[in-house]
Coordinates of C-alpha atoms in Angstrom, one line a residue:
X201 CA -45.0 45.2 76.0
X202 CA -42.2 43.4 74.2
X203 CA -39.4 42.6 76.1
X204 CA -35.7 42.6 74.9
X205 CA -33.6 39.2 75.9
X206 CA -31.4 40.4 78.5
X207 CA -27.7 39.8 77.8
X208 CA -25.8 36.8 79.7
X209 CA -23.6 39.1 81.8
X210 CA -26.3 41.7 83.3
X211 CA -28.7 38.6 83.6
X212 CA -26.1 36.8 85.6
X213 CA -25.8 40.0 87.5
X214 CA -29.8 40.2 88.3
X215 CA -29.7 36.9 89.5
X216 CA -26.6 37.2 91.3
X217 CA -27.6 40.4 94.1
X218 CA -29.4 38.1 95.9
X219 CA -26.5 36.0 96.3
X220 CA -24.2 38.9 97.0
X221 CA -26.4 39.9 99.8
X222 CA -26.4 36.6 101.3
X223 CA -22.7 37.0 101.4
X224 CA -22.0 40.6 102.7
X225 CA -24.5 39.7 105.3
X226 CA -22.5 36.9 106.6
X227 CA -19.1 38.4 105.5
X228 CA -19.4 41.2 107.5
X229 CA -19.5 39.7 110.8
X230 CA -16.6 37.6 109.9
X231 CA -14.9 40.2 109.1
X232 CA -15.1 42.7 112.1
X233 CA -14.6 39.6 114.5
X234 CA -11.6 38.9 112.4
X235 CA -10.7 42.7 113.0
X236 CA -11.6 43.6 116.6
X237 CA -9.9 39.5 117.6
X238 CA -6.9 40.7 116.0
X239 CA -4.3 40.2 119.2
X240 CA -1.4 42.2 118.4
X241 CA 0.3 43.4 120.9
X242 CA 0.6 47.1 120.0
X243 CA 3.2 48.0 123.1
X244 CA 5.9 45.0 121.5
X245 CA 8.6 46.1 120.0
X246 CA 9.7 43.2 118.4
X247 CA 13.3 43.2 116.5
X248 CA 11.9 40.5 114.4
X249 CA 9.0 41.9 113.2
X250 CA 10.5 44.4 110.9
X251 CA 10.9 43.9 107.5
X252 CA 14.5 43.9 105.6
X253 CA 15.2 46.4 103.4
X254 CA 18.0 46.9 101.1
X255 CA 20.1 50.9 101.2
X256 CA 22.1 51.6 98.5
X257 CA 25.1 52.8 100.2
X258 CA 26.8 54.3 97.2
X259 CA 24.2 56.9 96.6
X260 CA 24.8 58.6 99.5
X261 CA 28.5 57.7 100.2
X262 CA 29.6 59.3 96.9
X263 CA 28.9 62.8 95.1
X264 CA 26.0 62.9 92.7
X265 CA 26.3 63.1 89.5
X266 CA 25.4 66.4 88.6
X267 CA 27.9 68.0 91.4
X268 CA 30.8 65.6 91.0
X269 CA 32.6 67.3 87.8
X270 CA 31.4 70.9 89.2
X271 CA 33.5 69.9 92.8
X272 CA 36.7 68.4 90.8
X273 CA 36.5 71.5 88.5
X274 CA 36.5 74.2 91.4
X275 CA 38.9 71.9 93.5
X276 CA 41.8 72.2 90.6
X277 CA 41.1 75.7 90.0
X278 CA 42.3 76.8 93.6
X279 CA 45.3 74.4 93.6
X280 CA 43.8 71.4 95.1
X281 CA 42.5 73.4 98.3
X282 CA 38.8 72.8 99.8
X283 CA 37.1 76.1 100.5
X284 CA 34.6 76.8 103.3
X285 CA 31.9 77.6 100.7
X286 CA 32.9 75.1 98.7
X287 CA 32.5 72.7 101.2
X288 CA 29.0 73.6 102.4
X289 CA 27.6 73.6 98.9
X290 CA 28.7 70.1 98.0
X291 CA 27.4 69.1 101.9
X292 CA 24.2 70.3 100.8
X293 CA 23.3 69.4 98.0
X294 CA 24.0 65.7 98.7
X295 CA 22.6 65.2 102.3
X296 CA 19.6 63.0 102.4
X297 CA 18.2 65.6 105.1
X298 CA 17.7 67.9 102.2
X299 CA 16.2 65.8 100.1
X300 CA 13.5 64.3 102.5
X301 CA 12.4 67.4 103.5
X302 CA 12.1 68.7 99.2
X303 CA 10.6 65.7 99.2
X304 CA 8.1 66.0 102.2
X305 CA 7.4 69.8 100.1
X306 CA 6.7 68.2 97.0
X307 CA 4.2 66.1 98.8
X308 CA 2.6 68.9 100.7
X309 CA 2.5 71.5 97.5
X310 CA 0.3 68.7 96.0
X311 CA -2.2 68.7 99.3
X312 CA -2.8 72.3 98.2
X313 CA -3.7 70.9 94.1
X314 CA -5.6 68.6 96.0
X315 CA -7.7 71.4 98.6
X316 CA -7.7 73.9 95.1
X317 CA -9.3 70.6 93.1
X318 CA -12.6 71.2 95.1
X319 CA -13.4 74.6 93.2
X320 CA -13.5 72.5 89.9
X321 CA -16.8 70.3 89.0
X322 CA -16.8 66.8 90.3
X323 CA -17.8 64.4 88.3
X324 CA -19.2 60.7 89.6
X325 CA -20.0 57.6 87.4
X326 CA -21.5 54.1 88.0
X327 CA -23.3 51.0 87.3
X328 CA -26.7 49.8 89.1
X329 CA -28.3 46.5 89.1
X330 CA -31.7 45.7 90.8
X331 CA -35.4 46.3 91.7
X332 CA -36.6 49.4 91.8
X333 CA -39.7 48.8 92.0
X334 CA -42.0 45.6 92.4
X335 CA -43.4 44.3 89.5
X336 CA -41.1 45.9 87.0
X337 CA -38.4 42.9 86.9
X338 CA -34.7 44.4 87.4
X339 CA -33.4 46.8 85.8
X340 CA -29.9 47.9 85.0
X341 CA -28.7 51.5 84.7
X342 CA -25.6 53.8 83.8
X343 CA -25.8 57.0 85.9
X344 CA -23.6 60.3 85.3
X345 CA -24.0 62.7 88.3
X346 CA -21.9 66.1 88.2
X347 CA -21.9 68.5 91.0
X348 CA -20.5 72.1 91.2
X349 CA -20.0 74.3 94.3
X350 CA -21.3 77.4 93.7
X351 CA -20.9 79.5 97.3
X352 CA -19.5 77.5 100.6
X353 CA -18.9 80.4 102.9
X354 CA -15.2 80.4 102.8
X355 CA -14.8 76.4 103.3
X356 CA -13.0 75.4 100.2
X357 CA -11.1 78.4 100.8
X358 CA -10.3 77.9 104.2
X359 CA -8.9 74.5 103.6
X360 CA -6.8 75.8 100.8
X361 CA -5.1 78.0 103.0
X362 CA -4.4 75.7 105.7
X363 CA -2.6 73.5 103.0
X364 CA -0.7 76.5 102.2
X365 CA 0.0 77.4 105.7
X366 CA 1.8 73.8 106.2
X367 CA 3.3 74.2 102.7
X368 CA 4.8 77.2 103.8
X369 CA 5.9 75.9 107.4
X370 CA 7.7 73.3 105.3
X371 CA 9.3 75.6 103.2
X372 CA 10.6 77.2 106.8
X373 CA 12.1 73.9 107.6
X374 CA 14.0 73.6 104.2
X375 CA 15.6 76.6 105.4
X376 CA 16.3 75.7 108.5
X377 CA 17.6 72.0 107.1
X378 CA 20.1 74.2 105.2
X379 CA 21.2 76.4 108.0
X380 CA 21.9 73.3 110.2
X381 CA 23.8 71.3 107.2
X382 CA 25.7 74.3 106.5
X383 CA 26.4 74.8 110.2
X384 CA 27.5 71.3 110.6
X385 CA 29.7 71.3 107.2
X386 CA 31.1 74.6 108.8
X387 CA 32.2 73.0 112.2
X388 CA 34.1 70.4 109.9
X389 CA 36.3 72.7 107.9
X390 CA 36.5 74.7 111.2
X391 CA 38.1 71.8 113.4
X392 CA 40.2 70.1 110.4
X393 CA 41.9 73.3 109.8
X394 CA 42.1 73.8 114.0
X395 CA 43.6 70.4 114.6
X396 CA 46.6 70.8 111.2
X397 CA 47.1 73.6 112.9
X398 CA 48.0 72.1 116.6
X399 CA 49.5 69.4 114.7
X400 CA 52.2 71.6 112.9
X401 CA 52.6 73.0 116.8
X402 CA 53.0 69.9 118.3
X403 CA 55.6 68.7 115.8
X404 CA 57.5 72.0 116.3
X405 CA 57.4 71.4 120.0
X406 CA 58.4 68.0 119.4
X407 CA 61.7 69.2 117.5
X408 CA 62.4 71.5 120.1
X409 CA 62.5 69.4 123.1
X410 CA 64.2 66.7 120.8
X411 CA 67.2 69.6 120.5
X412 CA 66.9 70.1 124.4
X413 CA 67.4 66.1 124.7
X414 CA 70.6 65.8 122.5
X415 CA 72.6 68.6 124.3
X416 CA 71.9 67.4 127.8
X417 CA 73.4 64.3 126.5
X418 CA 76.2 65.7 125.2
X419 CA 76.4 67.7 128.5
X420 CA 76.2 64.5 131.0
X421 CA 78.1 62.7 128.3
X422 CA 80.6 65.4 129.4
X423 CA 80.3 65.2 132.8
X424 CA 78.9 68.5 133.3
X425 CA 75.1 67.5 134.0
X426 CA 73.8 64.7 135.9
X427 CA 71.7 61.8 134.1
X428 CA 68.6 63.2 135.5
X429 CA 68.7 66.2 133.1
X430 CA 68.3 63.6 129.4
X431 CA 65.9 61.3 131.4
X432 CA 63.4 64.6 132.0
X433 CA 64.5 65.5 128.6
X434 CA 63.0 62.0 127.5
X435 CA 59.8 62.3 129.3
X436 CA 58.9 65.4 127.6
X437 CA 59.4 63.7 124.7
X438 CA 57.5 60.9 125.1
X439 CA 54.7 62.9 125.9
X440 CA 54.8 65.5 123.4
X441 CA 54.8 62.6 121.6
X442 CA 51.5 61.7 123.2
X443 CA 50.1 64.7 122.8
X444 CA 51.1 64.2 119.0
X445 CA 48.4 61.1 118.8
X446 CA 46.1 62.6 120.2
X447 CA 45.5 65.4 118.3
X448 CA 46.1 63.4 115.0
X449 CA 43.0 61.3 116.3
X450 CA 41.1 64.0 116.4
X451 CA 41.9 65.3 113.3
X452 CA 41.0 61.6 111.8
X453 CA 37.7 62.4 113.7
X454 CA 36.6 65.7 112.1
X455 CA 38.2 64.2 108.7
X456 CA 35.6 61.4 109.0
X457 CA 32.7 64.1 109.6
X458 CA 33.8 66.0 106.7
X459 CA 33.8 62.8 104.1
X460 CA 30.5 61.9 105.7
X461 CA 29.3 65.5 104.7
X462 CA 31.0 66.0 101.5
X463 CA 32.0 62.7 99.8
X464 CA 35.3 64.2 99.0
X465 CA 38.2 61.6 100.7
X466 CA 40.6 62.4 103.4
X467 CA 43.1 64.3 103.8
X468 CA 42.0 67.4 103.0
X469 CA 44.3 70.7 101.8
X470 CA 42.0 73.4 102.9
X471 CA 42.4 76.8 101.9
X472 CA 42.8 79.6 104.8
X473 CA 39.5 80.7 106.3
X474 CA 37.2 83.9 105.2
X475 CA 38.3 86.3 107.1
X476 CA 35.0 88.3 105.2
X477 CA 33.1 85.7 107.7
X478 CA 33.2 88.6 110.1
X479 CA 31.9 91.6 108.1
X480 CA 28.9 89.3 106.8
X481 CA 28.0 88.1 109.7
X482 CA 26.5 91.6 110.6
X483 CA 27.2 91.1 114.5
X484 CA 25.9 94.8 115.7
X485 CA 22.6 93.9 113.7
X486 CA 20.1 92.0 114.7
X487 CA 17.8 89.9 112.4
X488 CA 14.3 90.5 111.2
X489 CA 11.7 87.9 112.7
X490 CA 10.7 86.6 109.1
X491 CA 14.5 86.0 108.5
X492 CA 14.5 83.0 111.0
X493 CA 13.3 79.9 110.1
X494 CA 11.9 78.4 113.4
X495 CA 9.8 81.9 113.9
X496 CA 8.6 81.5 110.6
X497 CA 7.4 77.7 111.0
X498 CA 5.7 79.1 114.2
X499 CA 3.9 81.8 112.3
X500 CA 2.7 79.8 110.0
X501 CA 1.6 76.8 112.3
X502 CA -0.2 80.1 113.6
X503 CA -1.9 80.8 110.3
X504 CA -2.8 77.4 109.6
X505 CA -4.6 77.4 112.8
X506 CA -6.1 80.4 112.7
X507 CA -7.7 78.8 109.1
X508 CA -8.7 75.7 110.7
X509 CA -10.8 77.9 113.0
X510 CA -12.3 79.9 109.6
X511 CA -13.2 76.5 108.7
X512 CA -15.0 75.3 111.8
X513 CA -17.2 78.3 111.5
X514 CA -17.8 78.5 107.6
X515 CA -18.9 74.4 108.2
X516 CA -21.8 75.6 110.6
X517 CA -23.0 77.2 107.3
X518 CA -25.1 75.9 104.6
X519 CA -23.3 75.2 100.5
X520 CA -25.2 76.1 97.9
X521 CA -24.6 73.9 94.6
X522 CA -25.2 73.0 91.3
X523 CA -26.4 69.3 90.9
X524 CA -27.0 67.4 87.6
X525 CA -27.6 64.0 86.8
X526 CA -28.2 61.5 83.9
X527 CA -29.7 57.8 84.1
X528 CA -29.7 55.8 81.4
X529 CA -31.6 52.7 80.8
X530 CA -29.0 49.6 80.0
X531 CA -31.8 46.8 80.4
X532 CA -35.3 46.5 81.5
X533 CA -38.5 48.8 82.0
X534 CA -37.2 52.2 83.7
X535 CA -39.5 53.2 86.4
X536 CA -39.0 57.2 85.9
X537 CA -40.9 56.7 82.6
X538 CA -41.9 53.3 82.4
X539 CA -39.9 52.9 78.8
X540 CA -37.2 50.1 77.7
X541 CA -33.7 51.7 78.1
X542 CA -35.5 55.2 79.2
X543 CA -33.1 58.4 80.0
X544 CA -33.8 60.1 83.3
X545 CA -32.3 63.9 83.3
X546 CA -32.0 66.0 86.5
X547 CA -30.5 69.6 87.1
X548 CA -31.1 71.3 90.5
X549 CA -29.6 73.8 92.9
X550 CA -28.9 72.3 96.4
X551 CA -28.6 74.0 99.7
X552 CA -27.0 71.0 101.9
X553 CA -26.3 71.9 105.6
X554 CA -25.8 69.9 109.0
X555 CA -27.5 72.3 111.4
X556 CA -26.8 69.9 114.0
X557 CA -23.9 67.9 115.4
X558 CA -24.0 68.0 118.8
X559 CA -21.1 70.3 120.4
X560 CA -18.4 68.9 117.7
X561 CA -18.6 72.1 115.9
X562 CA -18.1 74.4 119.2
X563 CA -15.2 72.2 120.3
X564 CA -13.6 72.3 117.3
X565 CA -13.8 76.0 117.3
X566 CA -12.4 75.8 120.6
X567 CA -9.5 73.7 119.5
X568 CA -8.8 75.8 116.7
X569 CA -8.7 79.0 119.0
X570 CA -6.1 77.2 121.7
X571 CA -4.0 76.4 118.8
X572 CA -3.9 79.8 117.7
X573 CA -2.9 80.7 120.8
X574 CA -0.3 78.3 121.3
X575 CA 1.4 78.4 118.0
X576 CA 1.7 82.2 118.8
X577 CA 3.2 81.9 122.1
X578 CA 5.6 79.3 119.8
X579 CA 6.6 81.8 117.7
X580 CA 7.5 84.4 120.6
X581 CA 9.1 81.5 122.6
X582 CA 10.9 80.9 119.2
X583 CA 12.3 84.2 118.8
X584 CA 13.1 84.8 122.5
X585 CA 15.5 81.9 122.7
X586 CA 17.0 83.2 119.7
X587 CA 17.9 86.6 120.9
X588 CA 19.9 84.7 123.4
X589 CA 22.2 82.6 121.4
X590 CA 22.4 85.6 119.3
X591 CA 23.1 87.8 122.7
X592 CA 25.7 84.7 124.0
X593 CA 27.3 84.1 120.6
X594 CA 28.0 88.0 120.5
X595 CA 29.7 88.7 123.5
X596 CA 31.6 84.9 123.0
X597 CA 33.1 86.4 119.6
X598 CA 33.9 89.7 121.2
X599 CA 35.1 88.4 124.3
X600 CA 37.7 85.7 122.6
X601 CA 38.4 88.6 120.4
X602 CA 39.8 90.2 123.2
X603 CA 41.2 87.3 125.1
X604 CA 43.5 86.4 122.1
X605 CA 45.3 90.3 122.2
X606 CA 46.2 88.9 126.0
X607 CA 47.8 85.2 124.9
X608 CA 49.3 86.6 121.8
X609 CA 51.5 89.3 124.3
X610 CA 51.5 86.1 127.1
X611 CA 53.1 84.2 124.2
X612 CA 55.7 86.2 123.2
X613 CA 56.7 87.1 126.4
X614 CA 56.9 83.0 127.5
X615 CA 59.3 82.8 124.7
X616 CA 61.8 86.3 125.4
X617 CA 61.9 84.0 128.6
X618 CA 62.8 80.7 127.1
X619 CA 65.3 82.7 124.7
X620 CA 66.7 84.7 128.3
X621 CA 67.1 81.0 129.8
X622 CA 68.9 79.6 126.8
X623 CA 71.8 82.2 127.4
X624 CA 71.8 81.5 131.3
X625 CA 71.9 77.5 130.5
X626 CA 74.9 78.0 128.2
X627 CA 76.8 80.0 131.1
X628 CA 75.3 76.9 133.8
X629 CA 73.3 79.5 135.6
X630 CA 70.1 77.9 134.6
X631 CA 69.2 74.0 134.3
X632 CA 67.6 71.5 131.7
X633 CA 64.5 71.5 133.5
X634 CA 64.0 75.4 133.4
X635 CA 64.6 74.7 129.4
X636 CA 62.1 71.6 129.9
X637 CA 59.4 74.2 131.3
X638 CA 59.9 76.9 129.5
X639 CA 59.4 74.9 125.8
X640 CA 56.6 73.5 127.8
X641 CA 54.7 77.0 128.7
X642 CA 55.0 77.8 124.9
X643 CA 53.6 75.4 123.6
X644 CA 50.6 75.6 126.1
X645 CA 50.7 79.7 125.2
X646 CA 50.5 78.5 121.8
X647 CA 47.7 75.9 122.0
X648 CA 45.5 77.9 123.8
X649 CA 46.1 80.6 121.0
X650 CA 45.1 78.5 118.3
X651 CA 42.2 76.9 120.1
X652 CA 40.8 80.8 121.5
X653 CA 41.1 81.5 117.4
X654 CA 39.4 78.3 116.1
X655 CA 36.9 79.0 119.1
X656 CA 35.9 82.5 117.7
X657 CA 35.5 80.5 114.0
X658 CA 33.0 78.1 115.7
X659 CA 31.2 81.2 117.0
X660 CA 31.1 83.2 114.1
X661 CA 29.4 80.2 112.0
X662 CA 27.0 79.3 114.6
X663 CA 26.1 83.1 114.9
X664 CA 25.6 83.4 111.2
X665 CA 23.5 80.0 111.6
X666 CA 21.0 81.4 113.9
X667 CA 20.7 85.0 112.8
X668 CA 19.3 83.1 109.5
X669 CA 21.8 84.6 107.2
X670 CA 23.5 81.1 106.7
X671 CA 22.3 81.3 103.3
X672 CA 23.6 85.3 102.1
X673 CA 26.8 84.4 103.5
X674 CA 27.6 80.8 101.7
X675 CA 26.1 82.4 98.3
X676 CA 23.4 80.0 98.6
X677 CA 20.8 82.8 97.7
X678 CA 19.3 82.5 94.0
X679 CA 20.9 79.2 93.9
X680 CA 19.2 75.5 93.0
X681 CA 19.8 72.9 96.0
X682 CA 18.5 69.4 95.2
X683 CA 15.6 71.1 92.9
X684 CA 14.8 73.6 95.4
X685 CA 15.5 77.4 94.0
X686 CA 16.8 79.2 97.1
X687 CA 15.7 82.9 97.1

């Protein structure tokens, strides 16, 4: 039989799989001693050992693009006041938060492309040099194999819905990544608009004892009142004055969490606050389980178990598929047929199966049913602990609800006294420090007003935030947030 010359590369690969055995032979030993010697000290945590990175700090100290002119444009419309709403839209859809998890769902939709891929034919194709058989020389082939599943007993299936099942728990957290944003942007607005408010009371205090302090000295000036009365007149001052800092910090504070949120700079003009808040937030009515986020990641943690378990029993049946294959002669005799460059053709159906494993396959079962199990307790544990907050936050609202009828009428009758004392000083029956106390025990009447309101706020929002119907509320619903459609 005439033989063809072979060409230089496949004869240098002939000749060379000799030499590559030699060298996996000895590689490989090198190689796992170079693995298993590896002395790293896996329980270091060494500073030093991590690698620098770079953050673009403008990307997330700023407003993106595609909401900046939207913001400016809403902002002038309403006079230069910040809205609630307004507020927790921007917050959202520029908090990195958001985007990892629409990013971690991006990733996660494709793991159920990748579980759905395994209905479609898979296709392999390779090279082969060597000796198939002695006495024919080597040989070098082209091989095309193609296989399709044809019945698995629910395995492919079963693995497409578990990736569904974490797709869809990840959806949950989106929605509960909203909630918590929202909340947060909420308690901003909430607190910047409580500590104006104590500010403006503070200031008013302020000018009030300030009044009290220039007619006690005209008074001891006079010789009518001792030097004792402007030098209490001065303390209160100086620590209204105090008090004045302090609250201005705090403003500063909540300002700071509010640019962190939003992007938009300090100081803000905010416009009053929904009173609709209360209406929407549905207090007498409690939510459906499949409105909460955290019950629905629990459910379907639950689901994706209970498919894992589908799964360990559909392996401990066979698959039935369809097989083909094509080997084509590149150089040398072909020992199907004994012919220079021969074609080999196979088609087949396949019944594969493991029928044993040892006890992995019960175990896993057994895993897969505990994690049912757990995940479901989860879920009830889920929804149990939010009946309470919904239970506390209820009778909180309610309660302050009441409470601020009581220091509305406290108020007002702290300052018919101040007003009644303010005669009596004029006539000497009554002295500087009974003014002194009596400006004092407003503005504590009026504090503890404002802060009882701004309380009730707070508990309104975080009600709304864990009933689930952050979302209906803001006007989130039908609404596009960092490429995610809200529905």
């Amino acid at each position: 039989m005439n033989k063809t010359k072979q060409p230089i590369f496949l004869a240098w690969l002939s000749r060379s799989n000799y030499l590559l055995l030699i060298v996996l032979l000895f590689h490989s030993p090198l190689l796992a001693a170079e693995i298993l010697g590896n002395s790293d000290n896996l329980a270091l945590v060494d500073r030093a050992q991590f690698s620098n990175f770079d953050i673009d700090i403008k990307a997330v100290e700023v407003l993106p693009p595609d909401i900046r002119p939207t913001a400016t444009r809403n902002l002038s419309n309403i006079g230069g006041e910040l809205d609630l709403f307004e507020a927790v839209r921007i917050a959202l859809n520029r908090h990195p938060t958001v985007s990892a998890a629409a990013a971690a769902l991006a990733q996660q939709n494709s793991a159920v492309d990748l579980a759905k891929s395994a209905y479609w034919p898979q296709f392999q194709a390779g090279v082969s040099s060597g000796k198939y058989q002695w006495g024919i020389g080597n040989q070098q082939q082209l091989m095309l194999f193609a296989n399709q599943t044809l019945y698995d007993f629910g395995k492919i299936k079963n693995n497409v819905k578990t990736s569904k099942a974490v797709a869809n728990q990840q959806k949950a957290y989106i929605l509960d990544t909203i909630d918590e944003v929202s909340l947060e942007t909420a308690e901003a607005v909430i607190n910047i608009s409580r500590y104006q408010s104590l500010i403006k009371l503070v200031q008013s205090h302020i000018s009030k004892i300030n009044h009290i302090l220039d007619i006690t000295k005209l008074r001891a000036k006079a010789g009518l009142t001792s030097e004792a009365d402007p030098i209490q007149a001065i303390s209160r001052y100086e620590n209204a004055q105090s008090l004045l800092l302090d609250t201005q910090m705090l403003l500063r504070h909540w300002e700071a969490r509010l640019n962190t949120l939003t992007g938009l700079p300090p100081p803000y003009n905010l416009a009053p606050l929904p009173e609709k808040l209360f209406a929407q937030a549905k207090l007498y009515k409690n939510p459906a389980p499949n409105q909460l986020p955290v019950v629905i990641s629990a459910e379907y943690e639950r689901q994706a178990a209970l498919a894992q378990k589908d799964l360990a029993h559909a392996n401990r049946m066979p698959t039935l598929s369809l097989e083909g294959a094509i080997n084509q002669g590149i150089n040398g005799v072909t020992f199907y047929n004994n012919l220079e460059g021969g074609t080999y053709r196979t088609v087949m159906l396949k019944i594969s199966s493991a029928p044993w494993q040892g006890s992995s396959r019960a175990l896993v079962e057994q895993a897969a049913s505990y994690a049912i199990e757990a995940a479901r307790a989860k879920r009830d544990s889920a929804y149990l602990q939010v009946s309470d907050k919904i239970k506390d936050y209820r009778e909180q609202i309610m309660g302050t609800k009441k409470r601020l009828k009581v220091l509305a009428e406290r108020e007002q009758s702290i300052i018919r006294t101040r007003e009644l004392y303010e005669e009596q000083y004029k006539v000497g029956h009554r002295t500087a420090l009974d003014l002194l106390n009596a400006e004092q025990e407003i503005q504590f009447a009026a504090s503890e007003r404002e802060n009882a309101r701004y309380n009730m706020w707070l508990y309104i929002v975080k009600y709304i935030s864990v009933t689930g119907r952050a979302r209906k509320v803001y006007s989130l619903n039908n609404t596009t947030i960092q490429g995610i459609e809200i529905k």
